[in-house]
């Protein structure tokens, strides 16, 4: 049998950055234009086109939805040239379509790549998430703790007051009780309207972003992407899938999920070395958004490898018509 090509993360990383950049550039004309679907479709088309230029045998395990729900980059779609290593792909061509349409902060294009079979095939359901940055022992905080206890536990670990902790939470009606319980400790809350991948990444750079912890329920696919980022940057994330219908349980079974109550750690969701790339679409606390000047567009991309824990920030200036 022919030898299976090795996953050379260093050689593939720049190509992955180009994929992320292409998706961001494709969405540039839709920033602030109020058309979420057009922005998303442009990013999807560009990301797919660039992925197919890479020498990989890729399968999308976290994508735009099932085959019958998404015209491109659906879960299970094969991408790449068909040569090279077998890899799993997790992606969100435009994380924050509403943020893009309204020109609000922290819209990103996001993609991760790892050897085949090493990214959790998370069904498109909700996931309860809890994340903190690097430098803390295992189980410093856990999903089984009430929200207030998580704040107190992290404050003890940091050697600070509860009031010095800042928690990032998606602003949703389902989080009203969570927000009340966190505020009762005296901790601050930074509410975000969308973009919980960025919300989790904030924890890994608390000194830059001012965010110590992420809590709340959001999409399970975004949980896997966030775990890939923390695998590179350091930090902990815990996720527990949430099911509200029999159809969602069937989706989990289809994805190979047998324990519906399992709590997944970062290393359960990403079991091997991973590459992660994100490009800013609108200005945010992690990445600068695209900058337009006559004849040019400039992007900023975060490119990371878990194998070396390397984090690169790259500026790309390209001519446009």
Short mmCIF file of C-alpha atoms in Angstrom, two decimals:
data_model
loop_
_atom_site.label_atom_id
_atom_site.label_comp_id
_atom_site.label_asym_id
_atom_site.label_seq_id
_atom_site.Cartn_x
_atom_site.Cartn_y
_atom_site.Cartn_z
CA UNK A 1 0.00 0.00 0.00
CA UNK A 2 1.24 3.55 -0.68
CA UNK A 3 2.56 5.37 2.34
CA UNK A 4 0.17 7.90 3.88
CA UNK A 5 1.64 11.42 3.66
CA UNK A 6 2.48 12.96 7.02
CA UNK A 7 0.64 15.98 8.41
CA UNK A 8 3.33 18.66 8.09
CA UNK A 9 1.67 21.46 10.03
CA UNK A 10 4.48 23.94 9.37
CA UNK A 11 4.24 23.54 5.60
CA UNK A 12 0.46 23.71 5.58
CA UNK A 13 0.09 26.68 7.92
CA UNK A 14 0.73 29.46 5.42
CA UNK A 15 -1.70 27.88 2.99
CA UNK A 16 -4.33 27.86 5.73
CA UNK A 17 -3.71 31.55 6.38
CA UNK A 18 -4.36 32.23 2.70
CA UNK A 19 -7.68 30.41 2.97
CA UNK A 20 -8.73 32.59 5.89
CA UNK A 21 -7.55 35.77 4.17
CA UNK A 22 -9.41 34.95 0.96
CA UNK A 23 -12.69 34.51 2.83
CA UNK A 24 -12.25 37.84 4.60
CA UNK A 25 -11.37 39.70 1.40
CA UNK A 26 -14.40 38.24 -0.35
CA UNK A 27 -16.69 39.63 2.35
CA UNK A 28 -15.18 43.13 2.21
CA UNK A 29 -17.80 44.61 -0.11
CA UNK A 30 -20.58 43.49 2.27
CA UNK A 31 -19.32 45.07 5.50
CA UNK A 32 -22.01 47.42 6.77
CA UNK A 33 -24.30 46.69 3.80
CA UNK A 34 -26.98 44.85 5.78
CA UNK A 35 -26.96 41.63 3.74
CA UNK A 36 -25.85 38.74 5.98
CA UNK A 37 -26.52 35.99 3.44
CA UNK A 38 -24.56 37.64 0.65
CA UNK A 39 -21.60 38.26 2.94
CA UNK A 40 -21.62 34.65 4.14
CA UNK A 41 -21.97 33.23 0.64
CA UNK A 42 -19.05 35.29 -0.65
CA UNK A 43 -16.84 34.08 2.20
CA UNK A 44 -17.93 30.46 1.70
CA UNK A 45 -17.18 30.56 -2.03
CA UNK A 46 -13.73 32.06 -1.52
CA UNK A 47 -12.80 29.68 1.28
CA UNK A 48 -13.81 26.63 -0.72
CA UNK A 49 -11.89 27.80 -3.79
CA UNK A 50 -8.71 28.32 -1.77
CA UNK A 51 -9.05 25.03 0.12
CA UNK A 52 -9.18 23.16 -3.15
CA UNK A 53 -5.79 24.61 -4.08
CA UNK A 54 -4.11 22.96 -1.07
CA UNK A 55 -2.40 19.58 -1.44
CA UNK A 56 -4.56 17.82 1.14
CA UNK A 57 -7.23 15.16 1.27
CA UNK A 58 -9.54 17.13 3.49
CA UNK A 59 -12.97 16.42 4.94
CA UNK A 60 -15.09 19.18 6.45
CA UNK A 61 -16.14 17.96 9.91
CA UNK A 62 -17.31 21.36 11.19
CA UNK A 63 -18.97 23.32 8.41
CA UNK A 64 -21.99 25.16 7.13
CA UNK A 65 -24.48 22.38 7.88
CA UNK A 66 -25.64 19.10 6.39
CA UNK A 67 -25.35 18.40 2.66
CA UNK A 68 -29.02 19.20 2.02
CA UNK A 69 -28.86 22.46 3.99
CA UNK A 70 -25.70 24.04 2.60
CA UNK A 71 -24.68 24.49 -1.03
CA UNK A 72 -20.98 24.60 -0.15
CA UNK A 73 -18.64 23.51 2.62
CA UNK A 74 -21.18 21.17 4.10
CA UNK A 75 -20.26 18.64 6.76
CA UNK A 76 -18.68 15.66 5.04
CA UNK A 77 -17.61 17.55 1.94
CA UNK A 78 -14.20 16.61 0.57
CA UNK A 79 -11.83 19.48 -0.15
CA UNK A 80 -8.29 19.88 -1.38
CA UNK A 81 -6.42 18.63 -4.42
CA UNK A 82 -6.75 14.97 -3.41
CA UNK A 83 -2.99 14.71 -2.86
CA UNK A 84 -1.16 15.02 0.44
CA UNK A 85 -2.18 14.17 4.01
CA UNK A 86 -5.68 13.20 5.12
CA UNK A 87 -6.99 15.99 7.34
CA UNK A 88 -10.05 17.16 9.23
CA UNK A 89 -11.23 20.71 8.57
CA UNK A 90 -13.26 22.85 10.95
CA UNK A 91 -14.36 26.20 9.63
CA UNK A 92 -16.64 29.16 9.90
CA UNK A 93 -16.22 31.18 6.71
CA UNK A 94 -17.73 34.22 8.42
CA UNK A 95 -18.07 34.07 12.19
CA UNK A 96 -20.38 36.97 12.83
CA UNK A 97 -22.50 37.45 9.71
CA UNK A 98 -24.69 39.92 11.60
CA UNK A 99 -21.59 41.72 12.88
CA UNK A 100 -20.37 42.02 9.28
CA UNK A 101 -23.70 43.23 7.92
CA UNK A 102 -23.90 45.88 10.66
CA UNK A 103 -20.16 46.71 10.71
CA UNK A 104 -19.91 45.77 14.38
CA UNK A 105 -16.74 44.56 16.15
CA UNK A 106 -15.17 41.08 16.13
CA UNK A 107 -16.36 39.55 12.85
CA UNK A 108 -13.78 36.95 11.77
CA UNK A 109 -13.12 34.25 9.23
CA UNK A 110 -11.98 31.12 11.05
CA UNK A 111 -10.51 27.76 10.02
CA UNK A 112 -8.64 24.91 11.72
CA UNK A 113 -6.92 21.82 10.32
CA UNK A 114 -5.74 18.63 12.03
CA UNK A 115 -4.92 15.03 11.06
CA UNK A 116 -7.89 12.93 9.97
CA UNK A 117 -10.03 11.69 12.83
CA UNK A 118 -8.73 14.11 15.48
CA UNK A 119 -11.42 16.83 15.54
CA UNK A 120 -14.71 16.19 17.31
CA UNK A 121 -17.56 15.75 14.83
CA UNK A 122 -19.89 17.98 16.82
CA UNK A 123 -23.49 18.01 15.61
CA UNK A 124 -25.09 21.38 14.90
CA UNK A 125 -26.71 21.73 18.33
CA UNK A 126 -26.10 23.95 21.33
CA UNK A 127 -23.14 23.40 23.64
CA UNK A 128 -22.77 24.71 27.18
CA UNK A 129 -19.25 26.20 27.31
CA UNK A 130 -16.84 27.33 29.96
CA UNK A 131 -13.36 28.64 29.16
CA UNK A 132 -10.42 30.26 30.92
CA UNK A 133 -6.93 31.21 29.82
CA UNK A 134 -3.57 29.50 30.34
CA UNK A 135 -1.65 29.10 33.57
CA UNK A 136 -4.24 27.35 35.73
CA UNK A 137 -4.45 23.78 37.00
CA UNK A 138 -6.98 21.26 35.67
CA UNK A 139 -10.49 21.71 37.01
CA UNK A 140 -9.79 25.14 38.44
CA UNK A 141 -13.32 25.76 37.21
CA UNK A 142 -15.79 23.13 35.99
CA UNK A 143 -19.15 22.98 34.27
CA UNK A 144 -20.63 21.31 37.33
CA UNK A 145 -19.95 24.39 39.44
CA UNK A 146 -22.68 27.05 39.74
CA UNK A 147 -21.74 30.25 37.91
CA UNK A 148 -20.95 32.17 41.10
CA UNK A 149 -18.64 29.42 42.33
CA UNK A 150 -16.73 29.53 39.03
CA UNK A 151 -16.08 33.23 39.53
CA UNK A 152 -14.91 32.71 43.11
CA UNK A 153 -12.70 29.73 42.14
CA UNK A 154 -10.97 31.65 39.36
CA UNK A 155 -10.47 34.67 41.61
CA UNK A 156 -8.78 32.43 44.21
CA UNK A 157 -6.55 30.91 41.55
CA UNK A 158 -5.58 34.37 40.29
CA UNK A 159 -5.12 35.76 43.78
CA UNK A 160 -7.56 38.57 43.19
CA UNK A 161 -11.01 39.71 44.30
CA UNK A 162 -14.20 38.41 42.69
CA UNK A 163 -14.79 41.99 41.55
CA UNK A 164 -11.58 41.86 39.50
CA UNK A 165 -12.90 39.05 37.28
CA UNK A 166 -14.50 39.84 33.91
CA UNK A 167 -16.71 37.24 32.24
CA UNK A 168 -17.70 37.22 28.55
CA UNK A 169 -21.27 36.07 27.85
CA UNK A 170 -23.44 36.06 24.72
CA UNK A 171 -26.35 38.46 25.19
CA UNK A 172 -29.30 36.12 24.83
CA UNK A 173 -32.57 35.71 26.78
CA UNK A 174 -31.48 32.18 27.73
CA UNK A 175 -28.58 33.67 29.70
CA UNK A 176 -30.61 36.00 31.94
CA UNK A 177 -30.19 33.78 35.02
CA UNK A 178 -26.49 33.25 34.29
CA UNK A 179 -25.91 36.99 33.96
CA UNK A 180 -27.76 37.64 37.23
CA UNK A 181 -25.72 35.02 39.11
CA UNK A 182 -22.39 36.31 37.81
CA UNK A 183 -23.23 39.92 38.61
CA UNK A 184 -24.25 38.91 42.13
CA UNK A 185 -20.57 38.08 42.82
CA UNK A 186 -19.48 41.58 41.88
CA UNK A 187 -17.72 40.36 38.75
CA UNK A 188 -17.97 42.39 35.54
CA UNK A 189 -19.60 41.03 32.40
CA UNK A 190 -18.75 41.89 28.84
CA UNK A 191 -21.83 41.08 26.78
CA UNK A 192 -21.35 40.23 23.11
CA UNK A 193 -24.08 40.05 20.48
CA UNK A 194 -22.43 37.35 18.33
CA UNK A 195 -19.12 35.62 17.75
CA UNK A 196 -18.44 33.24 20.60
CA UNK A 197 -15.26 31.84 19.00
CA UNK A 198 -13.75 35.27 19.47
CA UNK A 199 -15.29 35.37 22.95
CA UNK A 200 -13.41 32.25 24.00
CA UNK A 201 -10.15 33.37 22.38
CA UNK A 202 -10.36 36.53 24.48
CA UNK A 203 -9.66 34.41 27.58
CA UNK A 204 -6.29 33.32 26.23
CA UNK A 205 -5.12 36.93 26.02
CA UNK A 206 -6.65 38.33 29.20
CA UNK A 207 -3.94 40.98 29.49
CA UNK A 208 -4.87 42.30 26.06
CA UNK A 209 -8.64 41.84 26.13
CA UNK A 210 -9.45 42.17 29.84
CA UNK A 211 -11.58 39.00 29.77
CA UNK A 212 -10.83 36.21 32.26
CA UNK A 213 -13.59 33.68 31.57
CA UNK A 214 -16.20 32.73 29.00
CA UNK A 215 -19.54 31.18 30.01
CA UNK A 216 -22.77 30.27 28.29
CA UNK A 217 -24.45 28.26 25.58
CA UNK A 218 -23.70 28.61 21.88
CA UNK A 219 -23.18 26.49 18.83
CA UNK A 220 -21.30 23.22 19.32
CA UNK A 221 -19.34 23.64 16.06
CA UNK A 222 -18.01 26.96 17.35
CA UNK A 223 -16.96 25.15 20.51
CA UNK A 224 -14.65 22.88 18.49
CA UNK A 225 -13.15 25.86 16.67
CA UNK A 226 -12.57 27.62 19.99
CA UNK A 227 -10.93 24.48 21.40
CA UNK A 228 -8.58 24.43 18.40
CA UNK A 229 -7.55 28.01 19.14
CA UNK A 230 -6.93 27.29 22.83
CA UNK A 231 -4.95 24.17 21.90
CA UNK A 232 -2.52 26.59 20.24
CA UNK A 233 -2.64 29.48 22.72
CA UNK A 234 -3.10 27.61 25.97
CA UNK A 235 -6.12 27.68 28.21
CA UNK A 236 -8.99 25.38 29.10
CA UNK A 237 -12.43 24.89 27.62
CA UNK A 238 -15.17 22.53 28.71
CA UNK A 239 -18.22 21.75 26.62
CA UNK A 240 -21.42 19.76 27.15
CA UNK A 241 -23.82 19.21 24.26
CA UNK A 242 -27.41 20.29 24.82
CA UNK A 243 -30.37 18.56 23.21
CA UNK A 244 -33.90 19.93 23.02
CA UNK A 245 -35.55 17.55 20.55
CA UNK A 246 -35.43 14.00 19.27
CA UNK A 247 -34.17 15.30 15.93
CA UNK A 248 -31.14 16.80 17.67
CA UNK A 249 -30.43 13.49 19.41
CA UNK A 250 -30.59 11.75 16.04
CA UNK A 251 -28.10 14.25 14.66
CA UNK A 252 -25.77 13.41 17.54
CA UNK A 253 -26.08 9.68 16.81
CA UNK A 254 -25.31 10.36 13.15
CA UNK A 255 -22.15 12.20 14.23
CA UNK A 256 -21.09 9.23 16.35
CA UNK A 257 -21.99 10.76 19.73
CA UNK A 258 -23.12 8.03 22.14
CA UNK A 259 -22.79 9.67 25.57
CA UNK A 260 -25.20 12.61 25.43
CA UNK A 261 -24.14 13.92 28.86
CA UNK A 262 -20.38 13.82 28.36
CA UNK A 263 -18.31 16.85 29.29
CA UNK A 264 -15.65 17.42 26.64
CA UNK A 265 -12.32 19.02 27.49
CA UNK A 266 -10.17 20.92 25.03
CA UNK A 267 -8.12 17.82 24.33
CA UNK A 268 -11.24 15.70 23.86
CA UNK A 269 -12.42 18.04 21.12
CA UNK A 270 -8.98 18.34 19.49
CA UNK A 271 -6.96 15.18 20.10
CA UNK A 272 -3.83 15.96 18.03
CA UNK A 273 -1.77 18.93 16.88
CA UNK A 274 -3.80 21.51 15.02
CA UNK A 275 -3.30 24.62 12.89
CA UNK A 276 -5.63 27.57 13.40
CA UNK A 277 -6.07 30.72 11.33
CA UNK A 278 -8.41 33.68 11.76
CA UNK A 279 -8.60 36.92 9.78
CA UNK A 280 -10.28 40.08 10.99
CA UNK A 281 -13.25 41.28 8.97
CA UNK A 282 -14.30 44.11 11.28
CA UNK A 283 -12.18 45.71 14.00
CA UNK A 284 -12.06 43.76 17.25
CA UNK A 285 -10.08 43.24 20.41
CA UNK A 286 -8.19 40.31 18.87
CA UNK A 287 -7.65 41.37 15.28
CA UNK A 288 -7.86 44.55 13.26
CA UNK A 289 -10.57 44.60 10.64
CA UNK A 290 -9.91 45.08 6.95
CA UNK A 291 -8.66 48.49 5.95
CA UNK A 292 -9.55 49.94 2.57
CA UNK A 293 -7.62 52.63 0.74
CA UNK A 294 -7.79 53.55 -2.95
CA UNK A 295 -6.74 50.44 -4.87
CA UNK A 296 -5.76 48.38 -1.81
CA UNK A 297 -7.17 46.19 0.96
CA UNK A 298 -5.21 45.25 4.08
CA UNK A 299 -6.02 42.35 6.40
CA UNK A 300 -4.61 41.07 9.68
CA UNK A 301 -4.44 37.31 10.28
CA UNK A 302 -3.71 35.28 13.40
CA UNK A 303 -1.91 32.03 12.49
CA UNK A 304 -1.16 29.49 15.21
CA UNK A 305 0.30 25.98 15.56
CA UNK A 306 -0.30 23.90 18.66
CA UNK A 307 2.84 21.81 18.07
CA UNK A 308 5.14 24.76 18.71
CA UNK A 309 2.62 27.04 20.52
CA UNK A 310 3.65 29.66 17.97
CA UNK A 311 1.37 32.63 17.37
CA UNK A 312 1.93 34.83 14.35
CA UNK A 313 0.17 38.03 13.37
CA UNK A 314 0.45 38.73 9.68
CA UNK A 315 -0.54 41.81 7.70
CA UNK A 316 -1.47 41.25 4.07
CA UNK A 317 -1.87 44.17 1.66
CA UNK A 318 -3.33 43.32 -1.73
CA UNK A 319 -4.36 45.40 -4.75
CA UNK A 320 -8.06 45.49 -5.62
CA UNK A 321 -9.88 46.85 -8.63
#
